[in-house]
Short mmCIF file of C-alpha atoms and ligand atoms in Angstrom, two decimals:
data_model
loop_
_atom_site.label_atom_id
_atom_site.label_comp_id
_atom_site.label_asym_id
_atom_site.label_seq_id
_atom_site.Cartn_x
_atom_site.Cartn_y
_atom_site.Cartn_z
CA UNK A 1 12.31 -3.28 32.15
CA UNK A 2 9.77 -2.77 29.33
CA UNK A 3 10.22 -5.68 26.48
CA UNK A 4 12.04 -4.83 22.97
CA UNK A 5 10.49 -5.12 19.70
CA UNK A 6 12.11 -4.75 16.38
CA UNK A 7 9.08 -5.65 14.28
CA UNK A 8 10.95 -4.84 10.08
CA UNK A 9 8.00 -4.16 7.07
CA UNK A 10 8.44 -5.32 4.19
CA UNK A 11 6.05 -4.60 1.31
CA UNK A 12 2.90 -2.37 0.88
CA UNK A 13 0.97 0.52 2.49
CA UNK A 14 -1.71 -2.36 4.26
CA UNK A 15 1.85 -3.87 6.47
CA UNK A 16 2.75 -0.86 7.64
CA UNK A 17 -0.17 -0.40 8.80
CA UNK A 18 -0.27 -4.28 10.33
CA UNK A 19 2.56 -3.40 11.68
CA UNK A 20 0.70 -0.69 13.79
CA UNK A 21 -1.95 -2.68 15.00
CA UNK A 22 0.89 -5.93 16.77
CA UNK A 23 2.09 -2.63 18.01
CA UNK A 24 -0.88 -2.07 19.56
CA UNK A 25 -1.41 -5.48 20.54
CA UNK A 26 1.86 -6.30 22.10
CA UNK A 27 2.32 -2.10 24.04
CA UNK A 28 0.00 -4.18 27.36
CA UNK A 29 2.30 -7.08 27.78
CA UNK A 30 4.81 -3.78 28.28
CA UNK A 31 6.37 -4.08 24.20
CA UNK A 32 8.30 -1.14 23.85
CA UNK A 33 9.53 -0.92 19.60
CA UNK A 34 13.09 -0.12 18.95
CA UNK A 35 14.96 0.33 16.03
CA UNK A 36 18.02 -2.65 15.69
CA UNK A 37 16.79 -5.85 16.52
CA UNK A 38 20.21 -6.27 18.50
CA UNK A 39 19.17 -7.04 22.05
CA UNK A 40 15.86 -6.87 21.04
CA UNK A 41 13.43 -9.64 23.41
CA UNK A 42 10.73 -9.90 20.61
CA UNK A 43 12.08 -9.25 16.56
CA UNK A 44 8.97 -9.41 14.43
CA UNK A 45 9.65 -9.31 9.88
CA UNK A 46 6.28 -8.71 8.93
CA UNK A 47 7.35 -10.01 4.95
CA UNK A 48 6.00 -9.51 0.84
CA UNK A 49 5.19 -12.45 -1.13
CA UNK A 50 4.45 -10.33 -3.94
CA UNK A 51 7.35 -11.33 -5.57
CA UNK A 52 10.52 -14.11 -5.25
CA UNK A 53 12.87 -10.74 -4.19
CA UNK A 54 10.94 -9.41 -1.81
CA UNK A 55 9.94 -12.96 -0.03
CA UNK A 56 13.87 -14.39 -0.36
CA UNK A 57 15.06 -10.55 1.38
CA UNK A 58 13.34 -11.99 3.99
CA UNK A 59 15.61 -15.03 4.59
CA UNK A 60 18.67 -13.23 4.32
CA UNK A 61 17.86 -10.84 7.62
CA UNK A 62 16.85 -13.94 9.02
CA UNK A 63 20.58 -15.48 8.38
CA UNK A 64 21.13 -11.40 9.76
CA UNK A 65 19.36 -12.24 13.26
CA UNK A 66 20.57 -15.62 14.01
CA UNK A 67 23.83 -14.58 15.31
CA UNK A 68 21.63 -12.16 17.28
CA UNK A 69 19.67 -14.65 18.65
CA UNK A 70 22.67 -16.67 19.41
CA UNK A 71 24.63 -14.34 21.81
CA UNK A 72 21.51 -13.55 24.04
CA UNK A 73 21.25 -17.29 24.35
CA UNK A 74 24.48 -17.05 24.90
CA UNK A 75 24.32 -13.81 27.65
CA UNK A 76 21.94 -16.46 29.18
CA UNK A 77 18.64 -14.01 27.29
CA UNK A 78 15.01 -14.86 25.22
CA UNK A 79 14.44 -13.57 21.36
CA UNK A 80 11.51 -14.40 19.60
CA UNK A 81 12.10 -14.53 16.43
CA UNK A 82 8.82 -14.17 14.49
CA UNK A 83 7.81 -14.09 10.60
CA UNK A 84 4.66 -12.51 10.20
CA UNK A 85 2.47 -11.82 6.99
CA UNK A 86 2.10 -12.86 3.89
CA UNK A 87 5.73 -15.10 3.19
CA UNK A 88 4.31 -16.49 6.18
CA UNK A 89 0.61 -17.20 4.93
CA UNK A 90 2.46 -18.65 2.10
CA UNK A 91 4.62 -20.74 3.22
CA UNK A 92 4.40 -21.72 6.97
CA UNK A 93 5.85 -24.44 7.74
CA UNK A 94 8.81 -24.29 5.49
CA UNK A 95 9.74 -21.09 7.24
CA UNK A 96 11.05 -22.79 10.62
CA UNK A 97 12.04 -25.44 7.87
CA UNK A 98 14.42 -24.10 6.14
CA UNK A 99 15.31 -20.96 9.38
CA UNK A 100 14.87 -23.24 12.47
CA UNK A 101 15.97 -19.41 14.10
CA UNK A 102 12.58 -19.12 13.45
CA UNK A 103 10.19 -19.42 17.17
CA UNK A 104 6.90 -18.34 15.53
CA UNK A 105 4.63 -18.11 11.77
CA UNK A 106 1.39 -15.82 12.00
CA UNK A 107 -0.93 -15.60 9.25
CA UNK A 108 -2.24 -12.38 8.92
CA UNK A 109 -5.51 -12.47 9.47
CA UNK A 110 -4.25 -13.83 12.97
CA UNK A 111 -1.76 -11.44 14.78
CA UNK A 112 -4.93 -10.65 17.29
CA UNK A 113 -3.92 -13.87 18.25
CA UNK A 114 0.17 -12.30 18.83
CA UNK A 115 0.49 -12.35 23.42
CA UNK A 116 -1.80 -16.32 23.59
CA UNK A 117 1.50 -17.02 20.02
CA UNK A 118 4.34 -15.22 21.57
CA UNK A 119 4.18 -17.46 25.02
CA UNK A 120 3.50 -21.12 23.81
CA UNK A 121 6.72 -19.23 21.72
CA UNK A 122 8.21 -18.92 24.75
CA UNK A 123 6.66 -22.38 26.30
CA UNK A 124 7.50 -25.66 23.11
CA UNK A 125 11.03 -25.99 20.93
CA UNK A 126 10.33 -26.39 16.67
CA UNK A 127 8.27 -23.26 16.13
CA UNK A 128 4.96 -22.13 16.61
CA UNK A 129 2.45 -22.11 13.44
CA UNK A 130 -0.97 -19.29 13.07
CA UNK A 131 -2.07 -19.60 9.20
CA UNK A 132 -5.44 -19.63 9.90
CA UNK A 133 -7.89 -17.89 7.96
CA UNK A 134 -10.25 -17.65 11.35
CA UNK A 135 -14.43 -17.25 10.74
CA UNK A 136 -13.90 -14.29 13.18
CA UNK A 137 -12.75 -10.94 12.03
CA UNK A 138 -8.62 -9.69 13.98
CA UNK A 139 -10.45 -6.14 13.45
CA UNK A 140 -13.43 -7.13 16.68
CA UNK A 141 -10.43 -8.40 19.42
CA UNK A 142 -7.87 -5.90 18.50
CA UNK A 143 -8.04 -2.90 20.73
CA UNK A 144 -8.09 1.26 18.98
CA UNK A 145 -5.09 2.03 17.37
CA UNK A 146 -2.75 4.53 19.46
CA UNK A 147 -1.70 8.02 18.47
CA UNK A 148 0.85 7.42 16.32
CA UNK A 149 1.50 10.88 16.30
CA UNK A 150 1.49 12.10 12.54
CA UNK A 151 -0.36 13.46 10.31
CA UNK A 152 -1.17 11.05 7.99
CA UNK A 153 -2.17 8.22 8.50
CA UNK A 154 -3.35 4.40 6.90
CA UNK A 155 -6.86 2.70 7.69
CA UNK A 156 -7.36 -1.11 6.93
CA UNK A 157 -10.94 -0.71 5.59
CA UNK A 158 -10.75 -4.19 2.76
CA UNK A 159 -8.33 -7.19 3.07
CA UNK A 160 -8.54 -9.52 0.50
CA UNK A 161 -9.60 -10.07 -2.73
CA UNK A 162 -11.44 -12.35 -4.93
CA UNK A 163 -10.14 -11.06 -9.26
CA UNK A 164 -7.48 -13.41 -9.28
CA UNK A 165 -5.34 -12.00 -11.24
CA UNK A 166 -3.25 -15.45 -12.65
CA UNK A 167 0.28 -13.69 -11.45
CA UNK A 168 -1.01 -12.50 -8.92
CA UNK A 169 -0.47 -14.33 -4.96
CA UNK A 170 -2.99 -12.21 -2.95
CA UNK A 171 -6.02 -14.70 -2.79
CA UNK A 172 -4.02 -17.18 -1.56
CA UNK A 173 -2.06 -15.07 0.69
CA UNK A 174 -5.07 -12.56 1.97
CA UNK A 175 -7.84 -15.00 1.24
CA UNK A 176 -11.47 -13.73 -0.26
CA UNK A 177 -12.20 -9.74 -0.35
CA UNK A 178 -13.57 -8.92 3.46
CA UNK A 179 -14.33 -5.18 4.13
CA UNK A 180 -14.93 -3.89 8.09
CA UNK A 181 -18.58 -1.99 8.79
CA UNK A 182 -18.55 0.90 8.40
CA UNK A 183 -19.44 1.97 11.95
CA UNK A 184 -16.38 0.59 12.62
CA UNK A 185 -14.80 2.47 9.98
CA UNK A 186 -16.13 5.96 11.34
CA UNK A 187 -14.87 5.31 15.35
CA UNK A 188 -11.92 4.45 13.99
CA UNK A 189 -11.32 7.73 11.23
CA UNK A 190 -12.73 10.05 14.55
CA UNK A 191 -9.66 8.06 17.07
CA UNK A 192 -7.85 9.48 14.94
CA UNK A 193 -8.80 13.07 13.71
CA UNK A 194 -9.07 13.96 17.11
CA UNK A 195 -5.01 12.40 17.69
CA UNK A 196 -4.27 14.61 15.66
CA UNK A 197 -4.08 12.86 11.71
CA UNK A 198 -5.55 14.99 9.38
CA UNK A 199 -4.96 12.62 6.40
CA UNK A 200 -5.82 9.76 5.81
CA UNK A 201 -5.35 7.12 3.47
CA UNK A 202 -7.58 3.77 2.72
CA UNK A 203 -6.40 0.34 2.27
CA UNK A 204 -6.74 -2.38 1.48
CA UNK A 205 -6.06 -4.95 -1.93
CA UNK A 206 -8.62 -3.84 -3.51
CA UNK A 207 -10.08 -1.44 -1.37
CA UNK A 208 -12.52 0.00 -4.39
CA UNK A 209 -14.79 -3.31 -3.56
CA UNK A 210 -15.56 -2.60 -0.88
CA UNK A 211 -18.73 -3.10 0.15
CA UNK A 212 -18.47 -3.00 4.01
CA UNK A 213 -22.26 -3.63 5.95
CA UNK A 214 -23.26 0.70 6.69
CA UNK A 215 -25.39 1.50 10.03
CA UNK A 216 -28.79 1.17 7.40
CA UNK A 217 -28.32 -2.30 7.74
CA UNK A 218 -26.95 -1.60 3.93
CA UNK A 219 -23.59 -2.98 2.48
CA UNK A 220 -21.97 0.80 1.41
CA UNK A 221 -20.46 1.15 -1.82
CA UNK A 222 -16.14 3.32 -1.40
CA UNK A 223 -17.45 6.42 -2.47
CA UNK A 224 -20.40 6.02 0.47
CA UNK A 225 -17.90 5.60 3.65
CA UNK A 226 -15.62 7.96 1.52
CA UNK A 227 -18.62 10.89 1.63
CA UNK A 228 -19.48 9.74 5.09
CA UNK A 229 -15.80 10.09 6.16
CA UNK A 230 -15.22 13.62 4.05
CA UNK A 231 -17.83 14.57 7.61
CA UNK A 232 -15.54 14.02 10.01
CA UNK A 233 -15.08 17.55 11.59
CA UNK A 234 -10.48 17.73 11.27
CA UNK A 235 -9.69 15.64 8.38
CA UNK A 236 -8.82 17.80 5.06
CA UNK A 237 -8.45 14.78 3.18
CA UNK A 238 -9.09 11.67 2.06
CA UNK A 239 -7.08 9.30 0.00
CA UNK A 240 -7.64 5.12 -0.94
CA UNK A 241 -5.45 2.44 -2.62
CA UNK A 242 -4.92 0.10 -4.06
CA UNK A 243 -7.99 -0.47 -7.22
CA UNK A 244 -9.22 -2.76 -9.90
CA UNK A 245 -10.05 -0.44 -13.16
CA UNK A 246 -13.26 -2.50 -13.20
CA UNK A 247 -14.03 -1.59 -9.87
CA UNK A 248 -14.38 1.98 -10.54
CA UNK A 249 -18.65 2.82 -10.48
CA UNK A 250 -19.68 6.04 -11.83
CA UNK A 251 -20.35 6.81 -7.48
CA UNK A 252 -16.80 6.71 -7.43
CA UNK A 253 -15.45 8.20 -10.36
CA UNK A 254 -18.43 11.57 -9.40
CA UNK A 255 -17.07 11.88 -5.60
CA UNK A 256 -13.44 12.59 -7.16
CA UNK A 257 -15.16 15.24 -8.36
CA UNK A 258 -17.22 16.65 -6.15
CA UNK A 259 -15.10 15.70 -2.27
CA UNK A 260 -13.20 18.18 -1.97
CA UNK A 261 -11.93 16.12 0.82
CA UNK A 262 -10.16 13.17 -1.45
CA UNK A 263 -7.00 14.18 -3.56
CA UNK A 264 -6.79 14.41 -7.12
CA UNK A 265 -4.67 11.53 -6.45
CA UNK A 266 -6.17 7.81 -8.79
CA UNK A 267 -3.66 4.77 -8.14
CA UNK A 268 -5.66 2.41 -10.74
CA UNK A 269 -3.51 -0.79 -12.04
CA UNK A 270 -3.74 -1.49 -15.69
CA UNK A 271 -0.61 -4.29 -15.85
CA UNK A 272 -0.23 -4.07 -19.41
CA UNK A 273 -1.77 -2.75 -22.27
CA UNK A 274 -2.08 -6.06 -24.88
CA UNK A 275 -5.92 -7.09 -25.37
CA UNK A 276 -4.45 -10.63 -25.51
CA UNK A 277 -1.61 -10.64 -22.17
CA UNK A 278 -5.10 -8.46 -20.29
CA UNK A 279 -6.74 -11.44 -21.02
CA UNK A 280 -3.90 -14.15 -19.57
CA UNK A 281 -4.27 -12.61 -16.78
CA UNK A 282 -7.34 -12.77 -16.59
CA UNK A 283 -7.68 -8.65 -15.82
CA UNK A 284 -10.99 -9.01 -17.01
CA UNK A 285 -11.55 -5.73 -19.57
CA UNK A 286 -9.19 -4.28 -22.87
CA UNK A 287 -7.11 -1.45 -22.85
CA UNK A 288 -9.18 -0.03 -24.61
CA UNK A 289 -11.86 0.10 -21.41
CA UNK A 290 -9.39 1.40 -19.56
CA UNK A 291 -8.96 3.96 -21.64
CA UNK A 292 -12.08 4.93 -22.29
CA UNK A 293 -13.01 4.89 -18.35
CA UNK A 294 -9.48 7.18 -17.23
CA UNK A 295 -11.52 9.83 -20.15
CA UNK A 296 -13.92 9.62 -17.50
CA UNK A 297 -13.05 9.62 -14.18
CA UNK A 298 -10.55 12.97 -15.20
CA UNK A 299 -14.08 14.77 -17.31
CA UNK A 300 -14.33 14.07 -13.28
CA UNK A 301 -11.37 15.46 -12.24
CA UNK A 302 -8.95 17.67 -15.28
CA UNK A 303 -6.77 17.14 -12.02
CA UNK A 304 -6.36 14.15 -11.88
CA UNK A 305 -2.84 12.69 -11.11
CA UNK A 306 -3.24 8.72 -12.06
CA UNK A 307 -0.83 6.56 -10.97
CA UNK A 308 -0.17 2.57 -11.81
CA UNK A 309 1.62 -0.40 -11.54
CA UNK A 310 2.62 -2.82 -14.56
CA UNK A 311 4.36 -5.49 -15.87
CA UNK A 312 6.77 -6.60 -18.45
CA UNK A 313 7.65 -10.01 -19.75
CA UNK A 314 4.44 -12.09 -19.04
CA UNK A 315 4.93 -15.26 -20.28
CA UNK A 316 3.45 -15.25 -23.47
CA UNK A 317 4.26 -11.29 -24.53
CA UNK A 318 5.60 -11.12 -27.31
CA UNK A 319 7.65 -7.09 -29.01
CA UNK A 320 4.47 -6.87 -30.22
CA UNK A 321 2.57 -7.03 -27.14
CA UNK A 322 5.09 -4.91 -24.83
CA UNK A 323 4.87 -2.40 -27.51
CA UNK A 324 1.24 -2.12 -26.74
CA UNK A 325 1.73 -1.36 -23.55
CA UNK A 326 4.39 2.00 -24.38
CA UNK A 327 1.34 2.65 -26.75
CA UNK A 328 -1.22 2.74 -23.26
CA UNK A 329 1.58 4.72 -21.81
CA UNK A 330 1.55 7.42 -24.78
CA UNK A 331 -2.23 7.34 -24.56
CA UNK A 332 -2.86 7.89 -21.18
CA UNK A 333 0.20 9.15 -19.75
CA UNK A 334 1.07 8.58 -15.22
CA UNK A 335 2.15 10.68 -12.81
CA UNK A 336 4.13 7.95 -11.56
CA UNK A 337 3.62 4.47 -12.06
CA UNK A 338 5.43 1.49 -10.72
CA UNK A 339 6.82 -1.27 -12.90
CA UNK A 340 7.84 -4.54 -12.56
CA UNK A 341 10.38 -7.83 -14.17
CA UNK A 342 7.17 -10.83 -14.07
CA UNK A 343 8.17 -12.96 -10.74
CA UNK A 344 6.67 -16.45 -11.20
CA UNK A 345 4.85 -16.79 -7.60
CA UNK A 346 4.17 -21.34 -6.35
CA UNK A 347 0.99 -22.09 -7.28
CA UNK A 348 -1.11 -19.21 -9.58
CA UNK A 349 -1.46 -20.52 -13.13
CA UNK A 350 1.30 -18.49 -14.51
CA UNK A 351 3.17 -19.96 -12.99
CA UNK A 352 3.47 -22.88 -14.65
CA UNK A 353 2.21 -21.04 -18.46
CA UNK A 354 4.95 -22.71 -21.18
CA UNK A 355 6.57 -19.21 -23.03
CA UNK A 356 7.93 -18.13 -19.65
CA UNK A 357 9.74 -14.65 -20.86
CA UNK A 358 13.96 -14.57 -20.61
CA UNK A 359 15.53 -12.77 -18.29
CA UNK A 360 17.05 -10.50 -20.79
CA UNK A 361 14.54 -9.78 -22.31
CA UNK A 362 12.35 -8.80 -19.50
CA UNK A 363 15.33 -6.23 -18.15
CA UNK A 364 15.42 -4.33 -21.27
CA UNK A 365 11.43 -3.72 -21.56
CA UNK A 366 11.86 -3.15 -17.60
CA UNK A 367 14.36 -0.31 -18.64
CA UNK A 368 12.16 0.84 -21.98
CA UNK A 369 9.04 1.22 -19.76
CA UNK A 370 10.60 2.74 -16.95
CA UNK A 371 12.52 5.39 -19.30
CA UNK A 372 9.14 6.35 -20.37
CA UNK A 373 6.99 6.51 -16.78
CA UNK A 374 10.14 8.35 -15.79
CA UNK A 375 10.10 11.17 -18.64
CA UNK A 376 6.02 11.40 -17.16
CA UNK A 377 6.45 12.09 -13.66
CA UNK A 378 9.12 14.74 -14.40
CA UNK A 379 7.17 15.92 -17.31
CA UNK A 380 3.67 16.06 -14.61
CA UNK A 381 6.04 17.04 -11.52
CA UNK A 382 7.54 19.95 -14.18
CA UNK A 383 4.48 21.42 -14.96
CA UNK A 384 3.98 22.62 -11.35
CA UNK A 385 6.03 25.06 -10.99
CA UNK A 386 4.73 28.54 -10.81
CA UNK A 387 2.12 26.36 -9.84
CA UNK A 388 0.08 27.79 -5.76
CA UNK A 389 -0.63 24.60 -4.16
CA UNK A 390 -1.91 23.94 -0.60
CA UNK A 391 0.63 21.44 0.88
CA UNK A 392 -0.57 19.51 5.05
CA UNK A 393 2.61 19.44 6.00
CA UNK A 394 3.37 16.35 7.78
CA UNK A 395 7.28 16.37 9.82
CA UNK A 396 10.61 18.63 9.39
CA UNK A 397 13.74 18.77 6.65
CA UNK A 398 16.61 17.24 7.11
CA UNK A 399 18.23 21.27 6.08
CA UNK A 400 17.19 23.05 9.72
CA UNK A 401 14.09 25.62 9.17
CA UNK A 402 12.52 22.83 6.27
CA UNK A 403 9.60 21.09 6.63
CA UNK A 404 8.33 18.10 4.58
CA UNK A 405 4.81 18.68 3.51
CA UNK A 406 1.95 16.29 0.72
CA UNK A 407 0.83 18.50 -2.60
CA UNK A 408 -2.58 17.01 -3.28
CA UNK A 409 -0.82 14.59 -5.96
CA UNK A 410 0.91 12.91 -3.76
CA UNK A 411 4.07 14.88 -4.51
CA UNK A 412 6.51 15.35 -1.55
CA UNK A 413 7.25 19.38 -0.95
CA UNK A 414 10.29 21.05 1.19
CA UNK A 415 9.50 24.47 1.92
CA UNK A 416 11.05 26.51 4.82
CA UNK A 417 8.99 27.43 7.90
CA UNK A 418 9.10 26.55 11.66
CA UNK A 419 7.76 23.88 12.55
CA UNK A 420 4.24 24.67 14.90
CA UNK A 421 2.80 24.25 10.73
CA UNK A 422 3.17 20.98 11.64
CA UNK A 423 -0.49 19.83 10.57
CA UNK A 424 -1.36 22.76 8.92
CA UNK A 425 -2.17 22.95 5.25
CA UNK A 426 0.27 25.94 3.26
CA UNK A 427 -0.56 27.60 0.33
CA UNK A 428 2.80 26.68 -1.39
CA UNK A 429 4.32 28.72 -4.34
CA UNK A 430 6.17 25.29 -7.10
CA UNK A 431 10.24 27.27 -7.54
CA UNK A 432 11.55 23.60 -8.45
CA UNK A 433 10.88 20.03 -9.55
CA UNK A 434 13.34 17.51 -8.64
CA UNK A 435 13.61 13.73 -9.39
CA UNK A 436 11.17 12.71 -6.32
CA UNK A 437 9.92 16.09 -4.67
CA UNK A 438 9.10 19.62 -5.17
CA UNK A 439 10.56 23.01 -2.78
CA UNK A 440 8.73 25.44 -2.70
CA UNK A 441 7.62 28.99 -1.13
CA UNK A 442 5.07 29.31 1.73
CA UNK A 443 2.03 32.33 -0.68
CA UNK A 444 0.37 35.48 0.18
CA UNK A 445 -2.99 34.97 0.92
CA UNK A 446 -5.66 33.87 -2.19
CA UNK A 447 -2.99 32.46 -3.95
CA UNK A 448 -4.22 29.01 -4.66
CA UNK A 449 -3.43 28.38 -8.56
CA UNK A 450 -7.55 26.82 -9.62
CA UNK A 451 -7.13 23.69 -10.33
CA UNK A 452 -5.50 22.92 -14.11
CA UNK A 453 -5.50 19.64 -15.99
CA UNK A 454 -1.21 18.85 -15.14
CA UNK A 455 -0.52 15.92 -17.67
CA UNK A 456 -2.12 18.34 -20.72
CA UNK A 457 0.75 22.10 -19.36
CA UNK A 458 3.78 19.62 -19.05
N1 5AD B 1 5.06 -10.45 -10.61
C1 5AD B 1 5.56 -9.27 -10.87
N2 5AD B 1 4.56 -8.36 -10.69
C2 5AD B 1 3.66 -8.89 -9.96
N3 5AD B 1 2.88 -7.79 -9.50
C3 5AD B 1 1.95 -8.47 -8.21
N4 5AD B 1 2.33 -9.58 -8.72
C4 5AD B 1 3.73 -10.28 -9.96
C5 5AD B 1 3.88 -11.09 -9.95
N5 5AD B 1 3.84 -12.63 -9.95
C6 5AD B 1 2.89 -6.70 -9.93
C7 5AD B 1 1.33 -5.79 -9.96
C8 5AD B 1 0.40 -5.99 -8.46
C9 5AD B 1 1.31 -4.63 -7.80
C10 5AD B 1 1.33 -5.06 -6.46
O1 5AD B 1 2.62 -6.37 -7.50
O2 5AD B 1 1.80 -4.85 -10.08
O3 5AD B 1 0.01 -4.19 -8.79
FE1 SF4 B 2 -3.47 -9.37 -6.75
FE2 SF4 B 2 -4.68 -6.26 -7.29
FE3 SF4 B 2 -5.09 -9.54 -8.94
FE4 SF4 B 2 -6.26 -9.43 -6.38
S1 SF4 B 2 -6.74 -7.74 -8.34
S2 SF4 B 2 -5.60 -10.16 -8.09
S3 SF4 B 2 -4.61 -7.90 -5.62
S4 SF4 B 2 -2.55 -8.24 -8.81
#
């Protein structure tokens, strides 16, 4: 009888990747994934600590799991409950104290040890904890990722962060910056492509700071890695996320202009448009430096779809500071963006700053910012109507005969067609822009629209 594994993933794409790798570690032990915790032999919550809300969700879920575990034990069975990821790293033993239903707490750097930790959790009572930052890299100990049947895959190339933005827990939960060696990444990418993957998104908490050991013994930057990966036969598309403005070097900017596989989409968080707040955040650049950087990248790739992250209500943020953020958004224009109310994270410098902003003010500012960003996103999507774009078809849609893919700009595109289109690039003429997706029809050959700067036609 296979053992049932339920993994729930919170937070960023890195956690999605990690959950996949945890499954790979557990498959040889006879675990098969299931989509409900009810009746599972092993439950793993792969958690996120970035904002308070994300961390609290874990405890609510543990509350729901408690009666399921009690029932399982009442029937003579056993269920191991594990908390993995960034809450595990940040809160450690505290989790077991607060939620005794938890048997195992494992940080993001040691999930290659899961088999041994699970065995210990079966033997011992009182909870097992592993939140080490071991010298050996987990990547040297994990099995090769298994085929997951998808068209688009994540590949983690870099982890951790040395930037220490004053609001952020990542340097504490994920540790110091670490880049995987080039050969290891290329081997993983080739394997994914061999399994039918056509698009790879390179992941890292600060991915454009990538500086992994190359086969020539030198450190390679992200641009060089991308150029190398672009040579893999059958790999149609490359993306990367998430980047820091300070690490956007000239070679990476040039790659946006001259590597056809690198998609015209960039997630480049700025967080705020106020120089004072940027300094208090320790972002190490000004608002104008960011504006100039975006201009330079758009010179290399005029149709670039820009995405970003914003925080409103950082300690000390005044109305005038917030107005600067709106001004920057108006100047730069985004195709999509994520925006958040500042959330004080224990142990980070900003959490103990005096001038915390009232929640009511944060709510108001977030609504104003989201309205502006939403309007920009709508305009960006509307500008693609009438254009013919290459769409990578990823899955069947909800309606019969419908398929869903992605445009180069990461927009979801719905079209009618057979499921044999899966994994192929189809030229699609966009007929309608909805709030979060586009609708289109397959175009005749040679109908592709030459890339145009979409923000200007908006
Ligand atoms: N409060 C609110 N948002 C945060 N982020 C990171 N830390 C915090 C925090 N303490 C946001 C940033 C980051 C994104 C991943 O999450 O915008 O870019
Ligand atoms: Fe956090 Fe990103 Fe700043 Fe690193 S660069 S500290 S991950 S916000």
